[in-house]
Short mmCIF file of C-alpha atoms and ligand atoms in Angstrom, two decimals:
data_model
loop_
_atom_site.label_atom_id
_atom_site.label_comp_id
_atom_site.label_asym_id
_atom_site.label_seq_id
_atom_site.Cartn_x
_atom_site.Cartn_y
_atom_site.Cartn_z
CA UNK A 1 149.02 68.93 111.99
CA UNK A 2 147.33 72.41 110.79
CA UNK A 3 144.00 72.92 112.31
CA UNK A 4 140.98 71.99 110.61
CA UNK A 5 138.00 74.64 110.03
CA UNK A 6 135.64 73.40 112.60
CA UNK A 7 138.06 73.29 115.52
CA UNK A 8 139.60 77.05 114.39
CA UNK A 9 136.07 78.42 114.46
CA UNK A 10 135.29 76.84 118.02
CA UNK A 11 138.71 78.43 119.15
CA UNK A 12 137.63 81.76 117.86
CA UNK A 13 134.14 81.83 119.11
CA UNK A 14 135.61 80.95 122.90
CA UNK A 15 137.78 83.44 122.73
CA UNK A 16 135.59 86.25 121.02
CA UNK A 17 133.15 84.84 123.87
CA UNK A 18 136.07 85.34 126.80
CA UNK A 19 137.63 88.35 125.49
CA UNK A 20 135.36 90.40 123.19
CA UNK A 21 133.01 93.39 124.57
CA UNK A 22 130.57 94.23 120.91
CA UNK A 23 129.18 97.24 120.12
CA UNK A 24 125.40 98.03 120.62
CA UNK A 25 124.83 94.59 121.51
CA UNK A 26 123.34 92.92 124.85
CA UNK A 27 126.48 90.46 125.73
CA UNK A 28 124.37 88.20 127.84
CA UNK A 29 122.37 87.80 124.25
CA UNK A 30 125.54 87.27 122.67
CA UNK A 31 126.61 85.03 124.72
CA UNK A 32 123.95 82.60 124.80
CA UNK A 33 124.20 82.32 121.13
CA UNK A 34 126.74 80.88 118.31
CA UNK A 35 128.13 84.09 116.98
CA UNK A 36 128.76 84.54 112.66
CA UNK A 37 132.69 84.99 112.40
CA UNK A 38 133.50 86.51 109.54
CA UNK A 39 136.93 85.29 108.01
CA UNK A 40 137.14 86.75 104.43
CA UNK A 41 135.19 89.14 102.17
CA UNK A 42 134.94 88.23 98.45
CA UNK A 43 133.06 91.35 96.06
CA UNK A 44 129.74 91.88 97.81
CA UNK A 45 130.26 88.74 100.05
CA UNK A 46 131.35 87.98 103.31
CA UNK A 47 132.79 84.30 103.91
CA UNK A 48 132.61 82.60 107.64
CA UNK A 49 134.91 80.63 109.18
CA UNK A 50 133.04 77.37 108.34
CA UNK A 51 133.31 78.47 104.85
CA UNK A 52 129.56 79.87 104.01
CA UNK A 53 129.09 82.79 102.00
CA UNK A 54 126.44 85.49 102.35
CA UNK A 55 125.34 88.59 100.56
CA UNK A 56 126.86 91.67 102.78
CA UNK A 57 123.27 93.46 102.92
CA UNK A 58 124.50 96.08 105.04
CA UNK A 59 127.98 97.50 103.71
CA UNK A 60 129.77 96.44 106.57
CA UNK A 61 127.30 98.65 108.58
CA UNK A 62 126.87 101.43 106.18
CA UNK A 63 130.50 101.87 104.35
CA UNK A 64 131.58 99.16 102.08
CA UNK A 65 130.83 100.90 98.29
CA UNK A 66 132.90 98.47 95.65
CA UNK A 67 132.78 95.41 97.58
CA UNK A 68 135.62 93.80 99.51
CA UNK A 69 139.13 92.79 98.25
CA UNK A 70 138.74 95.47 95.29
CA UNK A 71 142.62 94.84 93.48
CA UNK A 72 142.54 98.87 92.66
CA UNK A 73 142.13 100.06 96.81
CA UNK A 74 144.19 97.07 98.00
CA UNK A 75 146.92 97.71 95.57
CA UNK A 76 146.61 101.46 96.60
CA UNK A 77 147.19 100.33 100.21
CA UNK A 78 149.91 98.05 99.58
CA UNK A 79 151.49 100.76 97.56
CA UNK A 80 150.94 103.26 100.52
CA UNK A 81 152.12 100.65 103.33
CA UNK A 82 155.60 100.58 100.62
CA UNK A 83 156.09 103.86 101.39
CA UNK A 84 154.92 105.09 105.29
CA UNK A 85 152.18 104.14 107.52
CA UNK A 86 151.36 107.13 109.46
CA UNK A 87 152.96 110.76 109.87
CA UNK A 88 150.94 113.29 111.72
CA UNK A 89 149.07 116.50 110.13
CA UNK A 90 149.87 118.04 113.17
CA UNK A 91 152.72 120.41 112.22
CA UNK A 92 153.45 118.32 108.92
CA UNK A 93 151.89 117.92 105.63
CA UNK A 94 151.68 113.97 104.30
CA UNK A 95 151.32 113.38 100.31
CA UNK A 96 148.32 110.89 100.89
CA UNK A 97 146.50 113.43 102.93
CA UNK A 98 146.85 116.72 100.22
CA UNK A 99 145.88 113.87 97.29
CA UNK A 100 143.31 112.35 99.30
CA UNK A 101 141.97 115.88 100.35
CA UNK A 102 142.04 116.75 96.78
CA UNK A 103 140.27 114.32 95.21
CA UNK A 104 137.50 114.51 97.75
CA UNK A 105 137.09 118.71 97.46
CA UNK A 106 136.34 117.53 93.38
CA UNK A 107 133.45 115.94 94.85
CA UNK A 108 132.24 117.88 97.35
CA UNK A 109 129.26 120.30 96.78
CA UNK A 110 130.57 123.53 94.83
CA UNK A 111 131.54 125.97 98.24
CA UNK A 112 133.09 123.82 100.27
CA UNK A 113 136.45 123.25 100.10
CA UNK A 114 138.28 122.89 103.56
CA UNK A 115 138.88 119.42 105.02
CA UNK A 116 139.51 118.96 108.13
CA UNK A 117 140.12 115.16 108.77
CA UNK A 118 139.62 112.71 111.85
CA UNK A 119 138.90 109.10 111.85
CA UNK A 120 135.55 108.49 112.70
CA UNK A 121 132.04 109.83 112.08
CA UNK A 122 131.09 110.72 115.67
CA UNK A 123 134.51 112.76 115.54
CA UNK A 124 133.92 114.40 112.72
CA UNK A 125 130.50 115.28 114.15
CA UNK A 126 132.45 116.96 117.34
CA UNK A 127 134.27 118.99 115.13
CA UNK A 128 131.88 120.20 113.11
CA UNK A 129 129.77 121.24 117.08
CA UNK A 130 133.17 122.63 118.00
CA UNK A 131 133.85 124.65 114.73
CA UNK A 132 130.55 125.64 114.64
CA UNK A 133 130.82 127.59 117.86
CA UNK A 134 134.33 129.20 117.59
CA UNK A 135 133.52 130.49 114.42
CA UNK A 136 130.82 132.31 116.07
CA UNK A 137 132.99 133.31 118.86
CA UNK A 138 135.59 134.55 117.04
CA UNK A 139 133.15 136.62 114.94
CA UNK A 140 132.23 138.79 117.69
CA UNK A 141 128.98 136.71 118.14
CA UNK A 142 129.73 134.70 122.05
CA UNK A 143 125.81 134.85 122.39
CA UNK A 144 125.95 132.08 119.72
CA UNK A 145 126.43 129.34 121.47
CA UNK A 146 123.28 126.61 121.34
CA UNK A 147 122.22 123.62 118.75
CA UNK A 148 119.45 123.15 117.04
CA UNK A 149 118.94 119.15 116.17
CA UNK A 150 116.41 116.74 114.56
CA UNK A 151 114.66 114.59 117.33
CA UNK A 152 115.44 111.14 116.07
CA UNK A 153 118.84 112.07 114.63
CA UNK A 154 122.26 109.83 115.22
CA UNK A 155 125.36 111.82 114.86
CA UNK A 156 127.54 109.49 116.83
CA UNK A 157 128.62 108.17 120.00
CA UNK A 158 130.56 110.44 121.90
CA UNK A 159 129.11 113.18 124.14
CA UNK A 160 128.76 116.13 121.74
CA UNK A 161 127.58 113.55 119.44
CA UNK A 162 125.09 112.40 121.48
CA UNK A 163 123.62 115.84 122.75
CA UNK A 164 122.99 116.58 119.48
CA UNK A 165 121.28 112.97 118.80
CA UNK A 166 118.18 112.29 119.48
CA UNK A 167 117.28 108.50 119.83
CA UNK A 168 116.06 107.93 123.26
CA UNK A 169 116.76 104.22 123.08
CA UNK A 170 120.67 104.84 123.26
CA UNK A 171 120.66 108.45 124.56
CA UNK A 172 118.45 108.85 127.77
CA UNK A 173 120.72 106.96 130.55
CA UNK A 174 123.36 109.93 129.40
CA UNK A 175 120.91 112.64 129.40
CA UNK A 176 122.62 114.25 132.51
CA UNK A 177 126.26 113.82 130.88
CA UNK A 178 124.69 115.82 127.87
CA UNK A 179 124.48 119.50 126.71
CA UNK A 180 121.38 121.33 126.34
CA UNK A 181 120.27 121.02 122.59
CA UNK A 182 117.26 122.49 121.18
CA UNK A 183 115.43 119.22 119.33
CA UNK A 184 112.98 119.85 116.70
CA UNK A 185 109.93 117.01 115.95
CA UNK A 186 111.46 114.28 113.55
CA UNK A 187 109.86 114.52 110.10
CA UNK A 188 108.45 110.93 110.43
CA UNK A 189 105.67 111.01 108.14
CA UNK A 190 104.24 107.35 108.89
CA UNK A 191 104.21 108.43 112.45
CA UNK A 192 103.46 112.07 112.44
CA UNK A 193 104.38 113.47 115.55
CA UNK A 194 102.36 116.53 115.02
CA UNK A 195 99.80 114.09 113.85
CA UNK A 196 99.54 115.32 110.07
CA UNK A 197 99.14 113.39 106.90
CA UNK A 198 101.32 113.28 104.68
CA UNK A 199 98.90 114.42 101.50
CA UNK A 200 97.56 117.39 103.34
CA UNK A 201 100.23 118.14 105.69
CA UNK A 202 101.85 122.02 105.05
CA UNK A 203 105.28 120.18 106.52
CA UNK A 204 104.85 121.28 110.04
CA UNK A 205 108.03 119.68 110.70
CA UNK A 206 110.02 122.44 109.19
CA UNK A 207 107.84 125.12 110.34
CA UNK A 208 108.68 123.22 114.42
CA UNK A 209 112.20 123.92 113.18
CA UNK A 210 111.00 127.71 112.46
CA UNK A 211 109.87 127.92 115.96
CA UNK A 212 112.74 126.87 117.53
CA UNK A 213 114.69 128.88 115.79
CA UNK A 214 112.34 132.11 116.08
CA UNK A 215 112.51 131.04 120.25
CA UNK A 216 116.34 131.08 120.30
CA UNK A 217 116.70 134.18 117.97
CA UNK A 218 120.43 135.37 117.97
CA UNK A 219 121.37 132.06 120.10
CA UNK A 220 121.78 129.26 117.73
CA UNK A 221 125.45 128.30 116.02
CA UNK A 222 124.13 125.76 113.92
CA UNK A 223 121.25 123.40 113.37
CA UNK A 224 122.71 119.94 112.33
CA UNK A 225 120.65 117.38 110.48
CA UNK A 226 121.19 113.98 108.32
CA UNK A 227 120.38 115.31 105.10
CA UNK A 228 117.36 113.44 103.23
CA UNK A 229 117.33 110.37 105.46
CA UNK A 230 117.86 109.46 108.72
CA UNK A 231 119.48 106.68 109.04
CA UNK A 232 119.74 104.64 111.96
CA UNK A 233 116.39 105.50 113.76
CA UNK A 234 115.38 103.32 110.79
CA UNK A 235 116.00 105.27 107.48
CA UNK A 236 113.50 108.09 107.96
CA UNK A 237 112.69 109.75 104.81
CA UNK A 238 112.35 113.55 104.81
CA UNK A 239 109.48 114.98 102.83
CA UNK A 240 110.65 116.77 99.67
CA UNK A 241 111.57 120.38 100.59
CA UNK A 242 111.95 119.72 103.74
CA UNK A 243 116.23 119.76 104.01
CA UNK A 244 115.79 123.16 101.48
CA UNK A 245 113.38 124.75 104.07
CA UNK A 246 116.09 124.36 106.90
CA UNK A 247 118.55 126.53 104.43
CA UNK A 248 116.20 128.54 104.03
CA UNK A 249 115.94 128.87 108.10
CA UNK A 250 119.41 129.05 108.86
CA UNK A 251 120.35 131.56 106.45
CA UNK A 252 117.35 133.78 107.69
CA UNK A 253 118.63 133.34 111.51
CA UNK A 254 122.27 133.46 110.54
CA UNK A 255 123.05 129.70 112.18
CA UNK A 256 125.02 127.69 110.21
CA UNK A 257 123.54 124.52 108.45
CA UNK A 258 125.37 121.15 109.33
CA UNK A 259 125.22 118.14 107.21
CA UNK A 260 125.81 114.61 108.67
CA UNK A 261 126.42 112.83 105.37
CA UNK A 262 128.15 109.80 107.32
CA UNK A 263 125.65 107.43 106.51
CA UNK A 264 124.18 109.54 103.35
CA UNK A 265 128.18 110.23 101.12
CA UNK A 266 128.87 108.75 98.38
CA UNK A 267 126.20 108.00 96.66
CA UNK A 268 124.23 106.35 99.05
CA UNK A 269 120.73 108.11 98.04
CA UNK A 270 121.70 107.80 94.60
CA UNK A 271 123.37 110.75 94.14
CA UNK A 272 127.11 111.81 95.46
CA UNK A 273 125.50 113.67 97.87
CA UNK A 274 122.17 113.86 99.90
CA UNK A 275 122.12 117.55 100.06
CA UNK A 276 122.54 117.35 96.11
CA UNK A 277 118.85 116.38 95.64
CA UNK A 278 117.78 119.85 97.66
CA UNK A 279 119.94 122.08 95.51
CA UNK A 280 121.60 122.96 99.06
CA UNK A 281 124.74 123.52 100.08
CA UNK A 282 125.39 123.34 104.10
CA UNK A 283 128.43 125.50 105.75
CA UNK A 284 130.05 122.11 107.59
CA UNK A 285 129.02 118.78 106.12
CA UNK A 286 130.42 115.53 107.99
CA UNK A 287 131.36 112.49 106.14
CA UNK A 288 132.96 109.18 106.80
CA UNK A 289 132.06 105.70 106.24
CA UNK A 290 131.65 105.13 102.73
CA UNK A 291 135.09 107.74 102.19
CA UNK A 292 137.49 105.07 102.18
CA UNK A 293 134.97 102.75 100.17
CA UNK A 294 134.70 100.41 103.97
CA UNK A 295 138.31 99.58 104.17
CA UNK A 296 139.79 102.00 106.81
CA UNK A 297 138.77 104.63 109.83
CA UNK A 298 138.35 107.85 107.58
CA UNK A 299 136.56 111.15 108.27
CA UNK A 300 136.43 114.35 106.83
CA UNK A 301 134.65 117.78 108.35
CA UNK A 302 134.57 120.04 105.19
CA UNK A 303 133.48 123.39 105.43
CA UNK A 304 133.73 126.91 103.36
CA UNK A 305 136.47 129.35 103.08
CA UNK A 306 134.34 132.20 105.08
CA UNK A 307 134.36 129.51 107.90
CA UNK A 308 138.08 128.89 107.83
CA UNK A 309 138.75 132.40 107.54
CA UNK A 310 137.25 133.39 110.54
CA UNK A 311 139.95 131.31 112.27
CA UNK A 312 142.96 133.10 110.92
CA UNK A 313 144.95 135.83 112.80
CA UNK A 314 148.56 136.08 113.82
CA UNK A 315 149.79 133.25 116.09
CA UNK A 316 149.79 135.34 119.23
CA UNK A 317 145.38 136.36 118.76
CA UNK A 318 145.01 132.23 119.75
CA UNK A 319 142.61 131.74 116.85
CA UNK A 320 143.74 128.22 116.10
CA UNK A 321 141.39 125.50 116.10
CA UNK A 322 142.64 123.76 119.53
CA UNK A 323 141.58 120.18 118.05
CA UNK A 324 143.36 117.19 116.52
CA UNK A 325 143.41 113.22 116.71
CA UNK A 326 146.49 111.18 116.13
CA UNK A 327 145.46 109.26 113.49
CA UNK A 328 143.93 112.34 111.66
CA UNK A 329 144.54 111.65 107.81
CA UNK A 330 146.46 108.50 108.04
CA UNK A 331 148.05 108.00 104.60
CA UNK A 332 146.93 104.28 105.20
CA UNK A 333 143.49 105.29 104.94
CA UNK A 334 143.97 108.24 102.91
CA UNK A 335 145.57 106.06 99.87
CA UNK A 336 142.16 103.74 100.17
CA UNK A 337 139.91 106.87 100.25
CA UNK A 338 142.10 108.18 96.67
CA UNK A 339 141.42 104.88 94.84
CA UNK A 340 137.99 104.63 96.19
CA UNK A 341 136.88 108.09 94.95
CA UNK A 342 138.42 107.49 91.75
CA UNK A 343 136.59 104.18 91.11
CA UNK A 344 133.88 106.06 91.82
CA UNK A 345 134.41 108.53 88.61
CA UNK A 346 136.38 105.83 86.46
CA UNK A 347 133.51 103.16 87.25
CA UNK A 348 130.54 105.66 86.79
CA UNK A 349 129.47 104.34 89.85
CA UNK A 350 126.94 107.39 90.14
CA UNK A 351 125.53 107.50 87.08
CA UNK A 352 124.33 103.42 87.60
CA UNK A 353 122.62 103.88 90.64
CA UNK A 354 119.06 105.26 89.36
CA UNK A 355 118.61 101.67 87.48
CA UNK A 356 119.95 99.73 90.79
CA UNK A 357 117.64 101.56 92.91
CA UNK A 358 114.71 100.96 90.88
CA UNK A 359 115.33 97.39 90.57
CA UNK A 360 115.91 97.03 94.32
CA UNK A 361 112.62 98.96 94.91
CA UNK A 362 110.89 96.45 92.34
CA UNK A 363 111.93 93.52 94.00
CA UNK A 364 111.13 94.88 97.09
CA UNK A 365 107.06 96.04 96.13
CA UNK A 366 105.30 92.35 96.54
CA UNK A 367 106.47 92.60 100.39
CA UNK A 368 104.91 95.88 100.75
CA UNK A 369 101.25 93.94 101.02
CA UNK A 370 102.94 91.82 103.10
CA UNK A 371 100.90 91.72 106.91
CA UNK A 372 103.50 92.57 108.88
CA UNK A 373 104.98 95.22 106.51
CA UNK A 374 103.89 98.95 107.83
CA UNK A 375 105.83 100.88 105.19
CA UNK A 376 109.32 99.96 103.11
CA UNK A 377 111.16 103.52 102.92
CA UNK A 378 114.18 104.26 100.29
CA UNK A 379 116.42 106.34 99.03
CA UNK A 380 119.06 105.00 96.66
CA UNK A 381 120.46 102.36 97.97
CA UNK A 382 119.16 102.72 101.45
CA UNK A 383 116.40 100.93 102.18
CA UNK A 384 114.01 100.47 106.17
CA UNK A 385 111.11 98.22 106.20
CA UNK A 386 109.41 99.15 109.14
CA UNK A 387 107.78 95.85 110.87
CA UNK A 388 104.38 96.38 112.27
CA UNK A 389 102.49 94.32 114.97
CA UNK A 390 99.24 95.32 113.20
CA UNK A 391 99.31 97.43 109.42
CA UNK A 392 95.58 98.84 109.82
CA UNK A 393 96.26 100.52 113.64
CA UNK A 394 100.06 100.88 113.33
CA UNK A 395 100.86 99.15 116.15
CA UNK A 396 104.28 98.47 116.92
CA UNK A 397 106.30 95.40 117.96
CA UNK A 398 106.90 95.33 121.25
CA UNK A 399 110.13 95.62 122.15
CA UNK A 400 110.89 92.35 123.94
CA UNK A 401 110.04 90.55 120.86
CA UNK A 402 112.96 91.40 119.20
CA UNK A 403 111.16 91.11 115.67
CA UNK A 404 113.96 92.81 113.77
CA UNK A 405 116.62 90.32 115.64
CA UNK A 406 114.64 87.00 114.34
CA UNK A 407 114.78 88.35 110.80
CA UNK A 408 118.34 88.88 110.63
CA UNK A 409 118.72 85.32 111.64
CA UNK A 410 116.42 83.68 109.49
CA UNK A 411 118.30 85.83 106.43
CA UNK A 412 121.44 83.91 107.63
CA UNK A 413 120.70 80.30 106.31
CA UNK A 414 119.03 81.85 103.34
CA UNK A 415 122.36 83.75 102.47
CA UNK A 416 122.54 87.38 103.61
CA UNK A 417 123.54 89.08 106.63
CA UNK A 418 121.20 91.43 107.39
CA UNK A 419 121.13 94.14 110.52
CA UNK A 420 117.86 96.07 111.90
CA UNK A 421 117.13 99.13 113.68
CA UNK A 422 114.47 98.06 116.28
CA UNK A 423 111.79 96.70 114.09
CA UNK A 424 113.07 98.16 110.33
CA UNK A 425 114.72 95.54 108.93
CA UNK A 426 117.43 97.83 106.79
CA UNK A 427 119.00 97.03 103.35
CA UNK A 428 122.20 99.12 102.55
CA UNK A 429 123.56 97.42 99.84
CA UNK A 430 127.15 98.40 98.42
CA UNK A 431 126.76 100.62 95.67
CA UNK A 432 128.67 97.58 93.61
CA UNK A 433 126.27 95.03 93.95
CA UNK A 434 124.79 94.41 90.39
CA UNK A 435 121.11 94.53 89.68
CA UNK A 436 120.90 90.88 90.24
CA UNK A 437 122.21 90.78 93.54
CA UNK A 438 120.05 93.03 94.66
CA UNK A 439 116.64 91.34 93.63
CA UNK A 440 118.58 88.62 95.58
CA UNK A 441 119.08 90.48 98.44
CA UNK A 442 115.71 91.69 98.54
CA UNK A 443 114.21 88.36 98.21
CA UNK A 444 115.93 87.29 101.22
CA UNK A 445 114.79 89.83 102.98
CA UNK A 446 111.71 89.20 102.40
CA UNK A 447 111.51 85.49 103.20
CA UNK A 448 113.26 86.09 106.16
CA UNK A 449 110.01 88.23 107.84
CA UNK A 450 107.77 85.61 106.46
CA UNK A 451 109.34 83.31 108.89
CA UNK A 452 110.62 85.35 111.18
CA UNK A 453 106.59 86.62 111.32
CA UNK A 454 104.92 83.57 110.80
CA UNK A 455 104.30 82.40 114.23
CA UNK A 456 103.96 86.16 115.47
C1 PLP B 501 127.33 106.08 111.63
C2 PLP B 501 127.01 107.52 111.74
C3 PLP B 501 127.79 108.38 112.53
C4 PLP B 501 128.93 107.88 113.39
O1 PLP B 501 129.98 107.39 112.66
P1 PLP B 501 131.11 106.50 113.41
O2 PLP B 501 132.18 106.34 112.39
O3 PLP B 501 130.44 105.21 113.78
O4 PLP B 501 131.53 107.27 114.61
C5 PLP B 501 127.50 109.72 112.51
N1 PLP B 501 126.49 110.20 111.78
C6 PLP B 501 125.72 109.41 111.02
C7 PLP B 501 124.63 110.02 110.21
C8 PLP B 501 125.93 108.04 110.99
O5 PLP B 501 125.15 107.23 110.27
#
């Protein structure tokens, strides 16, 4: 007799329970509670294993773009998995990995055109640290050797990543597994750090970053930033100017300028590109989740050809750049990230997002009165609402109450799955959900802090 729904989703939540260590997630928490298993994706949906659908309000954390089950990338992979599953670049070149690095050096801001691929963000990070400083080295330039970084920033999980990240919550306990970084003061205008206001502020931020970089003259290899927004200390939004200033700053103290476009690619902020909006063009900028439009591990570290040259010399000078992951440019994921950058031109996926974000941001303005609503911040499709214990002083939620937590389950009956940052409840929408679906979405949202407020 097959097994019916009920009893296969109390089989899989035991053994997720007995088996299953999650990611950024308190397991005793976890495992006090009835977990969400999800079984299928359909579009901009996510289907459970009792059968209820939901609104995926986050991507997938951050990567989904067309939705799931898109017949153009799974018909690329099946057409890929016809052919080979992996090869190595290691020594060998792989058709999926030239097309796939093709088609994403179309896209890529005008200058940089080398692609260096791994499989995750945080690796991609590390490569883009370790690049960073050989170049410098084998310029002739071994003073060159420290990073400048945003306080506030997320680059990853692994140790380079983390030294140059700068979220206390997650990073302290390592602090003494860490590298020295230089951290600049987050440009976090509803919480100044240097205590400005926004309307009469003469961005202080940057000019911290000019400090640092005056204070470590000659020392720094690169200064490495999210570009626009930072995402996942809660979708920080960067004054205007502010990412152009740090060109400005880089190119003045001869550091190179890193761009973590993980969470910002691919049209996230509305346009292909964070750094487009700036007019700037970084010497490394980092990319993964969105590349394979949320279907496979993915990440590219592209850079410019003065960068790559510096790394050339006969075999026996040891020039090469000593780094490499398995997996690097799996055709798998490579033939996902081809027919997701091309639905991307053939859908004019780019081009619709100014209406979608402007929609999303008018269907989000009645919860900005709201009494628990500090400030809503957005880019594009990226949306924080910052949850406040009290909008006239500021004051945050404590910690312990877990504010952002209770939203994300009260969104769950009402039909999205939702995850915070602390207390910012975050919408990241794929870029495919229509205009309807996101005043949807955005409703939800905002029911779910009324009650997940209402007794606060
Ligand atoms: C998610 C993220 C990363 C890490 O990516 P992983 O694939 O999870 O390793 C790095 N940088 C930014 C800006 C991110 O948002």
């Amino acid at each position: 007799m097959p097994e019916d729904r009920l009893s296969r989703h109390r089989r899989l939540v035991e053994a997720d329970h007995r088996h299953l260590w999650h990611p950024f997630t308190q397991m005793q928490s976890w495992l006090a509670e009835e977990p969400l298993v999800v079984d299928e994706g359909d579009g901009v949906y996510l289907v459970d294993t009792l059968g209820r659908r939901y609104l995926d309000g986050v991507s997938s954390l951050w990567c989904n773009v067309h939705g799931h089950r898109v017949p153009e990338i799974d018909a690329a992979i099946t057409a890929q998995l016809g052919k080979l599953g992996h090869s190595t670049l290691l020594g060998l070149a792989s058709t999926a990995s030239i097309e796939c690095a093709e088609e994403l050096a179309r896209v890529l801001p005008r200058g940089l055109t080398r692609i260096f691929f791994s499989d995750a963000g945080a690796t991609a990070v590390e490569i883009a640290l370790k690049m960073a400083y050989q170049h410098h080295q084998l310029r002739g330039d071994a003073e060159r050797s420290e990073f400048v970084s945003i306080r506030g920033g997320y680059h990853g999980d692994t140790i380079g990543s983390i030294s140059v990240g700068g979220i206390d919550l997650f990073h302290r306990i390592f602090k003494p597994l860490l590298f020295q970084v230089n951290q600049a003061p987050q440009p976090y205008c509803y919480r100044c750090p240097l205590g400005k206001r926004r309307a009469t502020c003469a961005m202080e931020c940057a000019g911290a970053v000019e400090e640092v970089l005056e204070r470590r003259r000659g020392k720094v290899a690169a200064l490495v930033v999210e570009p626009l927004v930072q995402g996942a200390d809660g979708m920080i939004t960067q004054p205007p100017g502010y990412l152009r200033r740090l060109r400005e700053l880089c190119d003045r103290h001869g550091a190179l300028l890193v761009c973590d476009e993980v969470a910002t690619g691919f049209g996230r902020t509305g346009t292909t590109w964070a750094v487009e909006q700036e007019g700037v063009t970084p010497d490394i900028l980092t990319c993964a989740k969105g590349l394979t439009g949320g279907y496979l591990p993915l990440a590219a570290t592209c850079t410019t050809e003065r960068v790559f040259e510096s790394f050339l010399g006969p075999h026996e000078a040891q020039r090469t750049f000593f780094h490499g992951h398995t997996y690097a440019g799996n055709p798998l994921a490579c033939a996902a990230a081809i027919a997701s950058l091309r639905l991307l031109r053939e859908r004019r996926v780019i081009e619709g997002l100014p209406a979608k974000a402007a929609a999303l941001a008018d269907a989000l303005r009645p919860l900005a009165e709201h009494p628990r609503v500090g400030e809503i911040r957005q880019r594009g499709l990226m949306v924080g609402i910052e949850l406040v214990k009290d909008r006239a002083t500021r004051e945050p939620y404590p910690y312990a109450e877990n504010v952002g937590h209770r939203v994300i389950l009260e969104a769950r009956p009402l039909g999205a799955i939702l995850r915070p940052l602390g207390n910012v409840v975050v919408l990241m929408p794929p870029l495919a959900m229509t205009e309807a679906q996101l005043r949807e979405l955005a409703g939800i949202a905002g029911e779910a802090i009324r009650r997940a407020t209402a007794e606060a």
